[in-house]
């Protein structure tokens, strides 16, 4: 990368509210061009008419991952650097997987702030389940003061939790769980485990992925924070029976394809899992016909455990803008060959 790269104009295309306007007020060093996201049914890439009109002009793109994928899949694109507004990039990879070769482009993603939000989601859901907040709400509706169902519960310091995905987000989830005095496990890639890079005072037990089964038998809660990659898809599909010992509760805030729907449903119905808290799914929105909606001990939320706040993603973009112009490695720079 050269010592300096001039960035004069940035195209913004995002569902994040007021992203372009807030960016304009945050810097006067670049021209901000906002593009509409209205779909163009005549174009198989799904790219909007306005984006297609400008596609050969776009060198610097600040957009949602599916939009970045649509632009990169267009034969006339000239993108040099694209900053994603989200952490997950599976929509981007689905678009470029259809190409004959990986595009020669820099991609960076947003992770700042997600760890705090997703850690709060995990802790909040565990407390709600253990302290039976749903029963409290039902009793209130019934105007009943009978607390007999609420006297027995587990405190968090008596529980073990396992984390799949030990990146920026996963490490913050771990920190928050340890702050609640939980016993924390984490599984990492074998090469990372062997290198010793995984030392972290918030983790009580590390295991390599080749010994993942050991962790599954020992944790009360299992949290997936992994991205969707060829190595993670279906990772848990044939392993959930190992959770039967402790009737583990599965929390998925990473990507739905860590386990196929049939395997997850079977694990819940057979009692291998004590339940599930699901924020992500193989198909989104989750179809109304899915059995997951009605399974006992399953909590469903519509992919909201960690949403993008405009101010946070703009802060990351501006930091990366300076790094890009100085010819330095970007924050959360993506390795397209690895899928994250």
One Martini backbone bead per residue (centre of mass of N, CA, C, O) as a GRO file, in nm:
protein
  340
    1UNK     BB    1   0.097   0.035   0.023
    2UNK     BB    2   0.082   0.346  -0.001
    3UNK     BB    3   0.137   0.630   0.187
    4UNK     BB    4  -0.097   0.768   0.000
    5UNK     BB    5  -0.462   0.812  -0.019
    6UNK     BB    6  -0.697   0.960  -0.196
    7UNK     BB    7  -1.005   1.099  -0.048
    8UNK     BB    8  -1.294   1.264  -0.177
    9UNK     BB    9  -1.522   1.032  -0.211
   10UNK     BB   10  -1.822   0.899  -0.050
   11UNK     BB   11  -2.031   0.626  -0.058
   12UNK     BB   12  -2.367   0.593   0.071
   13UNK     BB   13  -2.532   0.269   0.181
   14UNK     BB   14  -2.800   0.263   0.420
   15UNK     BB   15  -3.017   0.168   0.701
   16UNK     BB   16  -2.888   0.366   0.869
   17UNK     BB   17  -2.986   0.627   1.035
   18UNK     BB   18  -2.842   0.917   0.913
   19UNK     BB   19  -2.551   0.853   0.815
   20UNK     BB   20  -2.479   1.070   0.603
   21UNK     BB   21  -2.544   1.324   0.771
   22UNK     BB   22  -2.349   1.267   1.006
   23UNK     BB   23  -2.093   1.252   0.836
   24UNK     BB   24  -2.100   1.544   0.728
   25UNK     BB   25  -2.075   1.667   1.029
   26UNK     BB   26  -1.786   1.512   1.095
   27UNK     BB   27  -1.676   1.606   0.800
   28UNK     BB   28  -1.477   1.811   0.547
   29UNK     BB   29  -1.276   1.609   0.374
   30UNK     BB   30  -1.542   1.495   0.235
   31UNK     BB   31  -1.756   1.364   0.004
   32UNK     BB   32  -2.106   1.292   0.037
   33UNK     BB   33  -2.279   1.015  -0.119
   34UNK     BB   34  -2.609   0.933  -0.144
   35UNK     BB   35  -2.782   0.617  -0.181
   36UNK     BB   36  -3.027   0.448  -0.287
   37UNK     BB   37  -3.216   0.124  -0.207
   38UNK     BB   38  -3.385   0.080  -0.435
   39UNK     BB   39  -3.496  -0.161  -0.625
   40UNK     BB   40  -3.380  -0.360  -0.922
   41UNK     BB   41  -3.535  -0.604  -1.107
   42UNK     BB   42  -3.339  -0.587  -1.372
   43UNK     BB   43  -3.113  -0.668  -1.161
   44UNK     BB   44  -2.957  -0.956  -1.042
   45UNK     BB   45  -2.793  -0.815  -0.795
   46UNK     BB   46  -3.001  -0.584  -0.662
   47UNK     BB   47  -2.923  -0.319  -0.747
   48UNK     BB   48  -2.967  -0.006  -0.752
   49UNK     BB   49  -3.013   0.242  -0.973
   50UNK     BB   50  -2.823   0.451  -0.838
   51UNK     BB   51  -2.578   0.267  -0.801
   52UNK     BB   52  -2.551   0.187  -1.100
   53UNK     BB   53  -2.500   0.474  -1.203
   54UNK     BB   54  -2.222   0.493  -1.000
   55UNK     BB   55  -2.035   0.236  -1.003
   56UNK     BB   56  -1.780   0.358  -1.174
   57UNK     BB   57  -1.719   0.580  -0.929
   58UNK     BB   58  -1.671   0.376  -0.698
   59UNK     BB   59  -1.406   0.365  -0.451
   60UNK     BB   60  -1.577   0.459  -0.186
   61UNK     BB   61  -1.746   0.254   0.063
   62UNK     BB   62  -2.041   0.303   0.279
   63UNK     BB   63  -2.194  -0.003   0.390
   64UNK     BB   64  -2.378  -0.258   0.369
   65UNK     BB   65  -2.296  -0.580   0.300
   66UNK     BB   66  -2.501  -0.634   0.068
   67UNK     BB   67  -2.422  -0.382  -0.095
   68UNK     BB   68  -2.129  -0.445  -0.138
   69UNK     BB   69  -2.181  -0.709  -0.290
   70UNK     BB   70  -2.337  -0.584  -0.528
   71UNK     BB   71  -2.107  -0.402  -0.627
   72UNK     BB   72  -1.878  -0.622  -0.659
   73UNK     BB   73  -2.061  -0.791  -0.871
   74UNK     BB   74  -2.017  -0.567  -1.059
   75UNK     BB   75  -1.843  -0.523  -1.357
   76UNK     BB   76  -1.803  -0.184  -1.312
   77UNK     BB   77  -1.642  -0.186  -1.068
   78UNK     BB   78  -1.394   0.040  -0.853
   79UNK     BB   79  -1.328  -0.065  -0.580
   80UNK     BB   80  -1.096  -0.014  -0.302
   81UNK     BB   81  -1.292   0.065  -0.048
   82UNK     BB   82  -1.487  -0.102   0.218
   83UNK     BB   83  -1.722  -0.009   0.469
   84UNK     BB   84  -1.884  -0.170   0.714
   85UNK     BB   85  -2.168  -0.146   0.935
   86UNK     BB   86  -2.108  -0.443   1.004
   87UNK     BB   87  -1.992  -0.751   1.120
   88UNK     BB   88  -2.145  -0.916   0.929
   89UNK     BB   89  -2.060  -1.088   0.589
   90UNK     BB   90  -2.242  -1.303   0.440
   91UNK     BB   91  -2.379  -1.128   0.220
   92UNK     BB   92  -2.120  -1.058   0.075
   93UNK     BB   93  -2.016  -1.352   0.016
   94UNK     BB   94  -2.257  -1.446  -0.155
   95UNK     BB   95  -2.187  -1.252  -0.389
   96UNK     BB   96  -1.867  -1.324  -0.439
   97UNK     BB   97  -1.891  -1.639  -0.480
   98UNK     BB   98  -1.984  -1.600  -0.792
   99UNK     BB   99  -1.710  -1.539  -0.857
  100UNK     BB  100  -1.410  -1.633  -1.004
  101UNK     BB  101  -1.278  -1.409  -0.814
  102UNK     BB  102  -1.139  -1.226  -0.593
  103UNK     BB  103  -1.143  -0.915  -0.509
  104UNK     BB  104  -0.944  -0.614  -0.535
  105UNK     BB  105  -1.008  -0.535  -0.202
  106UNK     BB  106  -1.090  -0.340   0.069
  107UNK     BB  107  -1.207  -0.464   0.388
  108UNK     BB  108  -1.419  -0.336   0.647
  109UNK     BB  109  -1.546  -0.363   0.983
  110UNK     BB  110  -1.791  -0.356   1.233
  111UNK     BB  111  -1.743  -0.381   1.613
  112UNK     BB  112  -1.798  -0.142   1.764
  113UNK     BB  113  -2.024  -0.201   2.045
  114UNK     BB  114  -2.125  -0.499   2.020
  115UNK     BB  115  -2.019  -0.626   2.280
  116UNK     BB  116  -2.192  -0.470   2.479
  117UNK     BB  117  -2.471  -0.546   2.365
  118UNK     BB  118  -2.434  -0.864   2.358
  119UNK     BB  119  -2.369  -0.896   2.655
  120UNK     BB  120  -2.637  -0.784   2.761
  121UNK     BB  121  -2.813  -0.992   2.627
  122UNK     BB  122  -2.702  -1.242   2.765
  123UNK     BB  123  -2.740  -1.157   3.060
  124UNK     BB  124  -3.041  -1.086   3.041
  125UNK     BB  125  -3.141  -1.369   2.951
  126UNK     BB  126  -3.036  -1.530   3.191
  127UNK     BB  127  -3.180  -1.380   3.416
  128UNK     BB  128  -3.467  -1.412   3.308
  129UNK     BB  129  -3.462  -1.724   3.324
  130UNK     BB  130  -3.367  -1.777   3.623
  131UNK     BB  131  -3.593  -1.556   3.745
  132UNK     BB  132  -3.866  -1.571   3.588
  133UNK     BB  133  -4.000  -1.318   3.432
  134UNK     BB  134  -4.241  -1.447   3.284
  135UNK     BB  135  -4.396  -1.524   3.542
  136UNK     BB  136  -4.419  -1.242   3.661
  137UNK     BB  137  -4.592  -1.130   3.430
  138UNK     BB  138  -4.828  -1.329   3.461
  139UNK     BB  139  -4.898  -1.257   3.756
  140UNK     BB  140  -4.968  -0.963   3.699
  141UNK     BB  141  -5.204  -1.019   3.504
  142UNK     BB  142  -5.350  -1.192   3.750
  143UNK     BB  143  -5.309  -1.056   4.028
  144UNK     BB  144  -5.068  -1.227   4.162
  145UNK     BB  145  -4.889  -1.322   4.488
  146UNK     BB  146  -4.768  -1.600   4.390
  147UNK     BB  147  -4.420  -1.709   4.456
  148UNK     BB  148  -4.364  -2.027   4.437
  149UNK     BB  149  -4.215  -2.028   4.141
  150UNK     BB  150  -3.962  -1.819   4.253
  151UNK     BB  151  -3.774  -1.958   4.483
  152UNK     BB  152  -3.628  -2.121   4.251
  153UNK     BB  153  -3.279  -2.056   4.177
  154UNK     BB  154  -2.999  -1.943   3.984
  155UNK     BB  155  -2.697  -1.823   4.017
  156UNK     BB  156  -2.438  -1.710   3.825
  157UNK     BB  157  -2.202  -1.825   4.020
  158UNK     BB  158  -2.315  -2.138   3.943
  159UNK     BB  159  -2.232  -2.092   3.641
  160UNK     BB  160  -2.166  -2.208   3.312
  161UNK     BB  161  -1.986  -2.071   3.020
  162UNK     BB  162  -1.978  -2.091   2.661
  163UNK     BB  163  -1.753  -1.974   2.398
  164UNK     BB  164  -1.806  -1.898   2.050
  165UNK     BB  165  -1.591  -1.665   1.984
  166UNK     BB  166  -1.270  -1.477   2.030
  167UNK     BB  167  -1.314  -1.189   1.968
  168UNK     BB  168  -1.412  -0.882   2.028
  169UNK     BB  169  -1.696  -0.969   2.114
  170UNK     BB  170  -1.639  -1.227   2.282
  171UNK     BB  171  -1.457  -1.085   2.497
  172UNK     BB  172  -1.686  -0.906   2.611
  173UNK     BB  173  -1.874  -1.128   2.695
  174UNK     BB  174  -1.676  -1.257   2.889
  175UNK     BB  175  -1.633  -1.017   3.079
  176UNK     BB  176  -1.930  -0.998   3.173
  177UNK     BB  177  -1.955  -1.284   3.284
  178UNK     BB  178  -1.723  -1.255   3.492
  179UNK     BB  179  -1.854  -1.012   3.644
  180UNK     BB  180  -2.089  -1.238   3.732
  181UNK     BB  181  -1.925  -1.503   3.826
  182UNK     BB  182  -1.872  -1.687   3.604
  183UNK     BB  183  -1.789  -1.983   3.443
  184UNK     BB  184  -1.540  -1.970   3.185
  185UNK     BB  185  -1.553  -2.067   2.851
  186UNK     BB  186  -1.331  -2.141   2.557
  187UNK     BB  187  -1.324  -2.172   2.201
  188UNK     BB  188  -1.049  -2.240   1.978
  189UNK     BB  189  -0.839  -2.259   1.758
  190UNK     BB  190  -0.579  -2.469   1.755
  191UNK     BB  191  -0.356  -2.265   1.668
  192UNK     BB  192  -0.427  -2.062   1.893
  193UNK     BB  193  -0.393  -2.247   2.134
  194UNK     BB  194  -0.089  -2.329   2.072
  195UNK     BB  195   0.027  -2.024   2.076
  196UNK     BB  196  -0.104  -1.856   2.337
  197UNK     BB  197  -0.307  -1.608   2.253
  198UNK     BB  198  -0.559  -1.687   2.468
  199UNK     BB  199  -0.489  -1.525   2.700
  200UNK     BB  200  -0.733  -1.478   2.976
  201UNK     BB  201  -0.856  -1.382   3.283
  202UNK     BB  202  -1.174  -1.445   3.212
  203UNK     BB  203  -1.074  -1.739   3.160
  204UNK     BB  204  -1.088  -2.069   3.293
  205UNK     BB  205  -1.140  -2.237   3.006
  206UNK     BB  206  -0.955  -2.378   2.752
  207UNK     BB  207  -1.028  -2.492   2.410
  208UNK     BB  208  -1.005  -2.669   2.142
  209UNK     BB  209  -1.198  -2.759   1.877
  210UNK     BB  210  -1.110  -3.066   1.898
  211UNK     BB  211  -1.243  -3.030   2.219
  212UNK     BB  212  -1.546  -2.930   2.233
  213UNK     BB  213  -1.698  -3.157   2.385
  214UNK     BB  214  -1.596  -3.083   2.668
  215UNK     BB  215  -1.755  -2.817   2.692
  216UNK     BB  216  -2.050  -2.923   2.636
  217UNK     BB  217  -2.054  -3.098   2.915
  218UNK     BB  218  -1.995  -2.820   3.124
  219UNK     BB  219  -2.232  -2.625   3.031
  220UNK     BB  220  -2.519  -2.424   3.084
  221UNK     BB  221  -2.406  -2.226   2.862
  222UNK     BB  222  -2.421  -2.149   2.501
  223UNK     BB  223  -2.224  -1.922   2.297
  224UNK     BB  224  -2.267  -1.778   1.977
  225UNK     BB  225  -2.014  -1.562   1.781
  226UNK     BB  226  -1.980  -1.669   1.511
  227UNK     BB  227  -1.918  -1.666   1.199
  228UNK     BB  228  -1.967  -1.719   0.857
  229UNK     BB  229  -1.802  -2.015   0.753
  230UNK     BB  230  -1.681  -2.303   0.631
  231UNK     BB  231  -1.593  -2.392   0.939
  232UNK     BB  232  -1.884  -2.315   1.092
  233UNK     BB  233  -2.076  -2.466   0.928
  234UNK     BB  234  -2.231  -2.704   1.121
  235UNK     BB  235  -2.063  -2.748   1.388
  236UNK     BB  236  -2.328  -2.843   1.583
  237UNK     BB  237  -2.512  -3.061   1.443
  238UNK     BB  238  -2.333  -3.329   1.579
  239UNK     BB  239  -2.305  -3.209   1.912
  240UNK     BB  240  -2.563  -3.160   2.106
  241UNK     BB  241  -2.560  -3.430   2.277
  242UNK     BB  242  -2.331  -3.322   2.479
  243UNK     BB  243  -2.552  -3.136   2.645
  244UNK     BB  244  -2.719  -3.337   2.828
  245UNK     BB  245  -2.587  -3.333   3.112
  246UNK     BB  246  -2.684  -2.997   3.155
  247UNK     BB  247  -2.899  -2.881   2.979
  248UNK     BB  248  -2.824  -2.677   2.776
  249UNK     BB  249  -2.823  -2.340   2.685
  250UNK     BB  250  -2.878  -2.188   2.372
  251UNK     BB  251  -2.693  -1.907   2.237
  252UNK     BB  252  -2.766  -1.705   1.939
  253UNK     BB  253  -2.545  -1.422   1.801
  254UNK     BB  254  -2.423  -1.492   1.532
  255UNK     BB  255  -2.500  -1.760   1.334
  256UNK     BB  256  -2.734  -1.987   1.221
  257UNK     BB  257  -2.524  -2.198   1.060
  258UNK     BB  258  -2.402  -2.361   1.308
  259UNK     BB  259  -2.700  -2.488   1.273
  260UNK     BB  260  -2.937  -2.685   1.184
  261UNK     BB  261  -3.269  -2.698   1.234
  262UNK     BB  262  -3.312  -3.004   1.284
  263UNK     BB  263  -3.092  -3.036   1.502
  264UNK     BB  264  -3.208  -2.831   1.701
  265UNK     BB  265  -3.490  -2.952   1.736
  266UNK     BB  266  -3.397  -3.231   1.828
  267UNK     BB  267  -3.239  -3.137   2.083
  268UNK     BB  268  -3.492  -3.024   2.226
  269UNK     BB  269  -3.688  -3.269   2.209
  270UNK     BB  270  -3.464  -3.471   2.353
  271UNK     BB  271  -3.308  -3.294   2.588
  272UNK     BB  272  -3.015  -3.192   2.532
  273UNK     BB  273  -3.155  -2.931   2.552
  274UNK     BB  274  -3.303  -2.684   2.770
  275UNK     BB  275  -3.273  -2.469   2.534
  276UNK     BB  276  -3.333  -2.143   2.362
  277UNK     BB  277  -3.158  -1.842   2.235
  278UNK     BB  278  -3.272  -1.661   1.945
  279UNK     BB  279  -3.133  -1.416   1.693
  280UNK     BB  280  -3.052  -1.632   1.475
  281UNK     BB  281  -3.080  -1.764   1.127
  282UNK     BB  282  -3.095  -1.935   0.837
  283UNK     BB  283  -3.374  -1.780   0.809
  284UNK     BB  284  -3.442  -1.436   0.709
  285UNK     BB  285  -3.699  -1.440   0.825
  286UNK     BB  286  -3.863  -1.634   1.027
  287UNK     BB  287  -4.071  -1.859   0.953
  288UNK     BB  288  -4.401  -1.927   1.047
  289UNK     BB  289  -4.346  -2.254   1.004
  290UNK     BB  290  -4.160  -2.281   1.226
  291UNK     BB  291  -4.097  -2.479   1.508
  292UNK     BB  292  -3.949  -2.271   1.695
  293UNK     BB  293  -4.189  -2.094   1.793
  294UNK     BB  294  -4.328  -2.359   1.975
  295UNK     BB  295  -4.107  -2.433   2.151
  296UNK     BB  296  -4.000  -2.515   2.440
  297UNK     BB  297  -3.769  -2.295   2.578
  298UNK     BB  298  -3.801  -2.070   2.349
  299UNK     BB  299  -3.626  -1.778   2.238
  300UNK     BB  300  -3.723  -1.499   2.025
  301UNK     BB  301  -3.533  -1.277   1.815
  302UNK     BB  302  -3.489  -1.007   1.554
  303UNK     BB  303  -3.187  -0.938   1.523
  304UNK     BB  304  -3.098  -0.737   1.815
  305UNK     BB  305  -2.836  -0.777   1.998
  306UNK     BB  306  -2.667  -0.601   1.758
  307UNK     BB  307  -2.674  -0.282   1.668
  308UNK     BB  308  -2.634  -0.004   1.464
  309UNK     BB  309  -2.468   0.291   1.533
  310UNK     BB  310  -2.386   0.568   1.372
  311UNK     BB  311  -2.158   0.690   1.550
  312UNK     BB  312  -1.983   0.432   1.569
  313UNK     BB  313  -1.935   0.374   1.261
  314UNK     BB  314  -1.810   0.652   1.200
  315UNK     BB  315  -1.568   0.631   1.383
  316UNK     BB  316  -1.443   0.392   1.231
  317UNK     BB  317  -1.428   0.521   0.953
  318UNK     BB  318  -1.238   0.763   1.031
  319UNK     BB  319  -1.005   0.591   1.126
  320UNK     BB  320  -0.971   0.437   0.853
  321UNK     BB  321  -0.924   0.679   0.673
  322UNK     BB  322  -0.651   0.753   0.798
  323UNK     BB  323  -0.512   0.480   0.754
  324UNK     BB  324  -0.544   0.470   0.449
  325UNK     BB  325  -0.389   0.742   0.389
  326UNK     BB  326  -0.126   0.613   0.551
  327UNK     BB  327  -0.090   0.302   0.471
  328UNK     BB  328  -0.255   0.129   0.679
  329UNK     BB  329  -0.396  -0.082   0.871
  330UNK     BB  330  -0.708  -0.175   0.935
  331UNK     BB  331  -0.978  -0.186   1.112
  332UNK     BB  332  -1.109  -0.481   1.065
  333UNK     BB  333  -0.968  -0.635   0.852
  334UNK     BB  334  -1.035  -0.836   0.574
  335UNK     BB  335  -1.014  -1.182   0.487
  336UNK     BB  336  -1.140  -1.318   0.208
  337UNK     BB  337  -1.020  -1.616   0.232
  338UNK     BB  338  -1.158  -1.659   0.535
  339UNK     BB  339  -1.438  -1.478   0.596
  340UNK     BB  340  -1.310  -1.224   0.823
   0.00000   0.00000   0.00000
